C-alpha positions as MATLAB code, in Angstrom:
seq = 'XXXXXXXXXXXXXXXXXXXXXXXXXXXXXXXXXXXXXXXXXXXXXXXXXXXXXXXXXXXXXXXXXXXXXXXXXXXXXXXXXXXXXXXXXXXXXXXXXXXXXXXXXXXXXXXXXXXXXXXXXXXXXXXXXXXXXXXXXXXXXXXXXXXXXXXXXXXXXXXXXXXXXXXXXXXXXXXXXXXXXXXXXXXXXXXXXXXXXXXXXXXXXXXXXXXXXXXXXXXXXXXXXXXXXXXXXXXXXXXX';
ca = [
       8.244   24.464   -6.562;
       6.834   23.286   -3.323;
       6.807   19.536   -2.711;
       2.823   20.261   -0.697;
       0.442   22.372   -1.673;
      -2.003   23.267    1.137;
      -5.620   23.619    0.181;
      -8.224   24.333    3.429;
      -6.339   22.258    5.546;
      -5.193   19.490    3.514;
      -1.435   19.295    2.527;
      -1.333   17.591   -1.302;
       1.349   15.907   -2.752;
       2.632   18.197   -5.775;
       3.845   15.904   -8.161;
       3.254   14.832  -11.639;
       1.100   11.729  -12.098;
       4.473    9.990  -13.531;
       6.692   10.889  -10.342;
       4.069    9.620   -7.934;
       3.693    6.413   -9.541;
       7.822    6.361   -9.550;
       7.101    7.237   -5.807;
       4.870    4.293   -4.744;
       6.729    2.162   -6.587;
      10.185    2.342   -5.190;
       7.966    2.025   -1.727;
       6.737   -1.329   -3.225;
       9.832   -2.300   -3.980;
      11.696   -1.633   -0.794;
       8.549   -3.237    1.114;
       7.424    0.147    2.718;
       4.361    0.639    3.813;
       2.371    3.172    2.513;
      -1.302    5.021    3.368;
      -2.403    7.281    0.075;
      -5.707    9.494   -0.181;
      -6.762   10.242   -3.288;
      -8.880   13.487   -2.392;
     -11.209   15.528   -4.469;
     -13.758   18.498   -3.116;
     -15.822   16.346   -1.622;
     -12.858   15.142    0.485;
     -12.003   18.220    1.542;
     -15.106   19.840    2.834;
     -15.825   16.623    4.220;
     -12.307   16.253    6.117;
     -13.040   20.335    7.135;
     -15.942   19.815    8.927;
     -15.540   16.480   10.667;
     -12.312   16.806   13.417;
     -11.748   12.797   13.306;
     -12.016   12.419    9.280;
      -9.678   15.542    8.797;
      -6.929   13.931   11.205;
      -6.836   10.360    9.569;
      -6.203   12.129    6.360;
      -3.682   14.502    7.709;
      -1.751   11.391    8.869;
      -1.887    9.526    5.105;
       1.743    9.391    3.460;
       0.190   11.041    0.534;
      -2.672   12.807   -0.249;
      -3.139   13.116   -4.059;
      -5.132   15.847   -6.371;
      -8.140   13.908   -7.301;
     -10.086   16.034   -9.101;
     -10.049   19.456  -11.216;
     -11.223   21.843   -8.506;
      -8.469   20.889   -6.090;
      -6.332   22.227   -9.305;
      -8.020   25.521  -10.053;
      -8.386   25.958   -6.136;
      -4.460   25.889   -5.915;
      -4.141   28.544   -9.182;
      -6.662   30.630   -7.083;
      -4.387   30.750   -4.260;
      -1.174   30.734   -6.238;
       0.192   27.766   -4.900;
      -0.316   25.472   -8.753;
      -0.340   22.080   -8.086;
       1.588   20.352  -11.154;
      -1.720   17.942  -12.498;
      -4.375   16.487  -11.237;
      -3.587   12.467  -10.012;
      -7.166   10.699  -10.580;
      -7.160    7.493   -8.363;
      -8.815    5.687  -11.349;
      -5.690    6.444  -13.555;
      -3.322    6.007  -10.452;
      -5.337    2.457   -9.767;
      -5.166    1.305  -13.708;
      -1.061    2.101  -13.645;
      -0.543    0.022  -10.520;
      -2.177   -2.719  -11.749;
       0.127   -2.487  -15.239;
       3.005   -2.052  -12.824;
       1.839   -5.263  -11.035;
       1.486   -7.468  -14.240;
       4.786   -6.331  -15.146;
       6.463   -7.046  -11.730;
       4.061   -9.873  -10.295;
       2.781   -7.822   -7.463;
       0.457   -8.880   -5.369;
      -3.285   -7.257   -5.280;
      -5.956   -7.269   -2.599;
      -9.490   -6.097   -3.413;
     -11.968   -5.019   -0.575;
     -15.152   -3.053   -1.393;
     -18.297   -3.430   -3.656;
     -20.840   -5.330   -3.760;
     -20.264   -9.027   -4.182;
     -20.907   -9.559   -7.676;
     -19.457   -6.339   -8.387;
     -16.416   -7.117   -6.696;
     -15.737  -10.691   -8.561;
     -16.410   -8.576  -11.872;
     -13.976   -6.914  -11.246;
     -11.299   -9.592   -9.978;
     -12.152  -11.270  -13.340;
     -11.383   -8.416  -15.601;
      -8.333   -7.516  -13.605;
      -7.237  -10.968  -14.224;
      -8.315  -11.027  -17.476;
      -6.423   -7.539  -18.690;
      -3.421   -8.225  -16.050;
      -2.793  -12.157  -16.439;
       0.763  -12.172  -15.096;
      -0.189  -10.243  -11.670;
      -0.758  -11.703   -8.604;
      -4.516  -11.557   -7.009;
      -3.704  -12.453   -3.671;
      -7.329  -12.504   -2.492;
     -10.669  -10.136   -2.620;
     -13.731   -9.860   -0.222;
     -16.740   -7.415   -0.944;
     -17.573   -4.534    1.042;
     -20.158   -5.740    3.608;
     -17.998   -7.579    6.738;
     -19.595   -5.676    9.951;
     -18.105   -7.541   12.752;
     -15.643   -8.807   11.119;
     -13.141   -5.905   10.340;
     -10.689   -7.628   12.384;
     -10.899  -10.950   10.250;
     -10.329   -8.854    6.933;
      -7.598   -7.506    8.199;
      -6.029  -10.546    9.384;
      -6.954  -12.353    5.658;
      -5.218   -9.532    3.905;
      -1.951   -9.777    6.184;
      -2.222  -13.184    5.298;
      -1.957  -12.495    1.951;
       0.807  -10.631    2.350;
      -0.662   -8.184   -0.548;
       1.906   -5.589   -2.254;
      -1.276   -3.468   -3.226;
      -4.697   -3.351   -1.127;
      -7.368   -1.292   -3.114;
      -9.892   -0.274   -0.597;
     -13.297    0.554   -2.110;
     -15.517    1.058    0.471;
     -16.281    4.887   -0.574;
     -15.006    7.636    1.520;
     -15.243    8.270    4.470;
     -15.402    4.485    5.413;
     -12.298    3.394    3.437;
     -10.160    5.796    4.779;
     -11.153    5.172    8.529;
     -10.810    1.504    8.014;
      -6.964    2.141    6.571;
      -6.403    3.610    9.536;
      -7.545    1.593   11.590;
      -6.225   -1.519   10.794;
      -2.794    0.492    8.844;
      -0.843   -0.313   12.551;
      -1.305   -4.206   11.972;
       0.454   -4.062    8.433;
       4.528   -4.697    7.877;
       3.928   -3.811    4.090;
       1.875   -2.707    1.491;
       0.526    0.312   -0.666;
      -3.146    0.865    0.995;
      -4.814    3.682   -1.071;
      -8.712    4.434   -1.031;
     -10.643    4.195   -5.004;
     -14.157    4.540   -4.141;
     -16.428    3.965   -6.945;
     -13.486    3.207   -9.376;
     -14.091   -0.231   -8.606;
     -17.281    0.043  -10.608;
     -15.644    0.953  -13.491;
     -12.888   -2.178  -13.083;
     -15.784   -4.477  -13.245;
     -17.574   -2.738  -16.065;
     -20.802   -1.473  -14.530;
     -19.642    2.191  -14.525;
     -18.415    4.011  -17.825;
     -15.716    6.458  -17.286;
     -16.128    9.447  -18.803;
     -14.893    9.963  -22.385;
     -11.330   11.863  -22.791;
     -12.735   14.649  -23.984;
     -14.593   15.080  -21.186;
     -11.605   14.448  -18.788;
      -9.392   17.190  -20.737;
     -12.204   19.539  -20.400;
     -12.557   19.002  -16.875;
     -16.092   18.187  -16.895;
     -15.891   14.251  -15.937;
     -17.601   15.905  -12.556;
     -20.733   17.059  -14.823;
     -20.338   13.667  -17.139;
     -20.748   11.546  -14.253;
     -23.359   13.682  -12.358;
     -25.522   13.295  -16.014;
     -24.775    9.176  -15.552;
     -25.757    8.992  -11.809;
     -28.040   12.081  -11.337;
     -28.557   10.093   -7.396;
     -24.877   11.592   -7.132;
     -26.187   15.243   -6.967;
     -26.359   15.924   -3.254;
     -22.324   15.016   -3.064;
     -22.352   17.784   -5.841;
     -23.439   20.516   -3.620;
     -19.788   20.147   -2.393;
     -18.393   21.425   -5.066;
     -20.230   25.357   -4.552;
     -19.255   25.127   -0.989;
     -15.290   24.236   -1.781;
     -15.274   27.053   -4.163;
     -16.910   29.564   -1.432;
     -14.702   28.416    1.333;
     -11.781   29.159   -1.649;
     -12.603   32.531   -2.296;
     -12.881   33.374    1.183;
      -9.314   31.951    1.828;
      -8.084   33.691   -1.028;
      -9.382   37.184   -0.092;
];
């Protein structure tokens, strides 16, 4: 079985979620730094039509399968991609992992009070981790400054919920300045750490509808949606 799985452009890691977490973890552990996208559709067309986007996530360490069309796009093309690798699930196993070895965790997106929800449940559910320090998502002018507070830090984990395609670019911008550290992109997932966003419910997730779930929670989210049509076109096309 291949190790990447290329889908429009975009090589993805083709792992189970178990071996990837294995993965980052050894990294942690041997103080490698590490750049992970967790991409869905969006990502993708996204990444296809904008030249600087599409390089920055060519050049991650990893790019995960977040979400269930990047896995039927990869049975369309016959290239199966082992399971999907959500970064909320990828995010809540890190953090166990970090309780369990005292890692340390940075948090940077959200709004403010959304952001110290979530540093409070975190430490709440995760007592024996590490938060090494958080800062919401609004610092124009001062990306330099963050960067320099979270080196400071020295953070095993940096979380970086800014939404795409900001997060990524500031990764990548700042990823030269780092000696260590997993730096992975979770988007709204840090709305669900602080408990303002339900995720969907299991059954939902197994029936890979938590697109539709969350599109009938946040109807605002239904321009992104149109992505999803589009993906599936380009797909097709690739595929013929």
């Amino acid at each position: 079985m291949k190790n990447n799985v290329n889908i429009l452009g975009i090589n993805f890691l083709n792992k189970g979620f178990n071996e990837v977490v294995e993965l980052l973890s050894e990294r942690i552990a041997k103080g490698i730094k590490t750049f992970v996208v967790t991409a869905n559709p969006e990502i993708v067309m996204y990444a296809r039509e904008n030249d600087e986007y599409r390089k920055i996530v060519q050049e991650a360490d990893y790019i995960v399968p977040d979400g269930s069309g990047i896995i039927l796009a990869a049975k369309i093309l016959n290239t199966p991609i082992q399971e999907r690798v959500t970064g909320y699930d990828l995010t809540v196993r890190l953090l166990d992992l970090a309780n369990q070895n005292r890692w340390r965790i940075y948090l940077l997106g959200g709004k403010e009070e959304t952001n110290k929800k979530a540093v409070a449940n975190i430490c709440e559910q995760y007592p024996h981790l590490v938060m090494a320090g958080s800062h919401n998502g609004y610092f124009k002018g001062k990306e330099d400054k963050i960067a320099d507070e979270i080196k400071a830090a020295n953070a095993d984990i940096v979380f970086v919920a800014l939404g795409f395609p900001r997060q990524e670019k500031w990764i990548s911008s700042h990823y030269a300045t780092f000696s260590k550290g997993i730096f992975m992109g979770v988007g709204g997932s840090i709305d669900v750490l602080a408990g303002e966003v339900k995720r969907a419910p299991v059954v939902w997730q197994k029936l890979n509808l938590e697109w539709f779930y969350r599109l009938a929670k946040q109807p605002s989210r239904w321009r992104r949606m149109l992505a999803l049509p589009r993906f599936l076109v380009e797909i097709l096309k690739v595929k013929r």
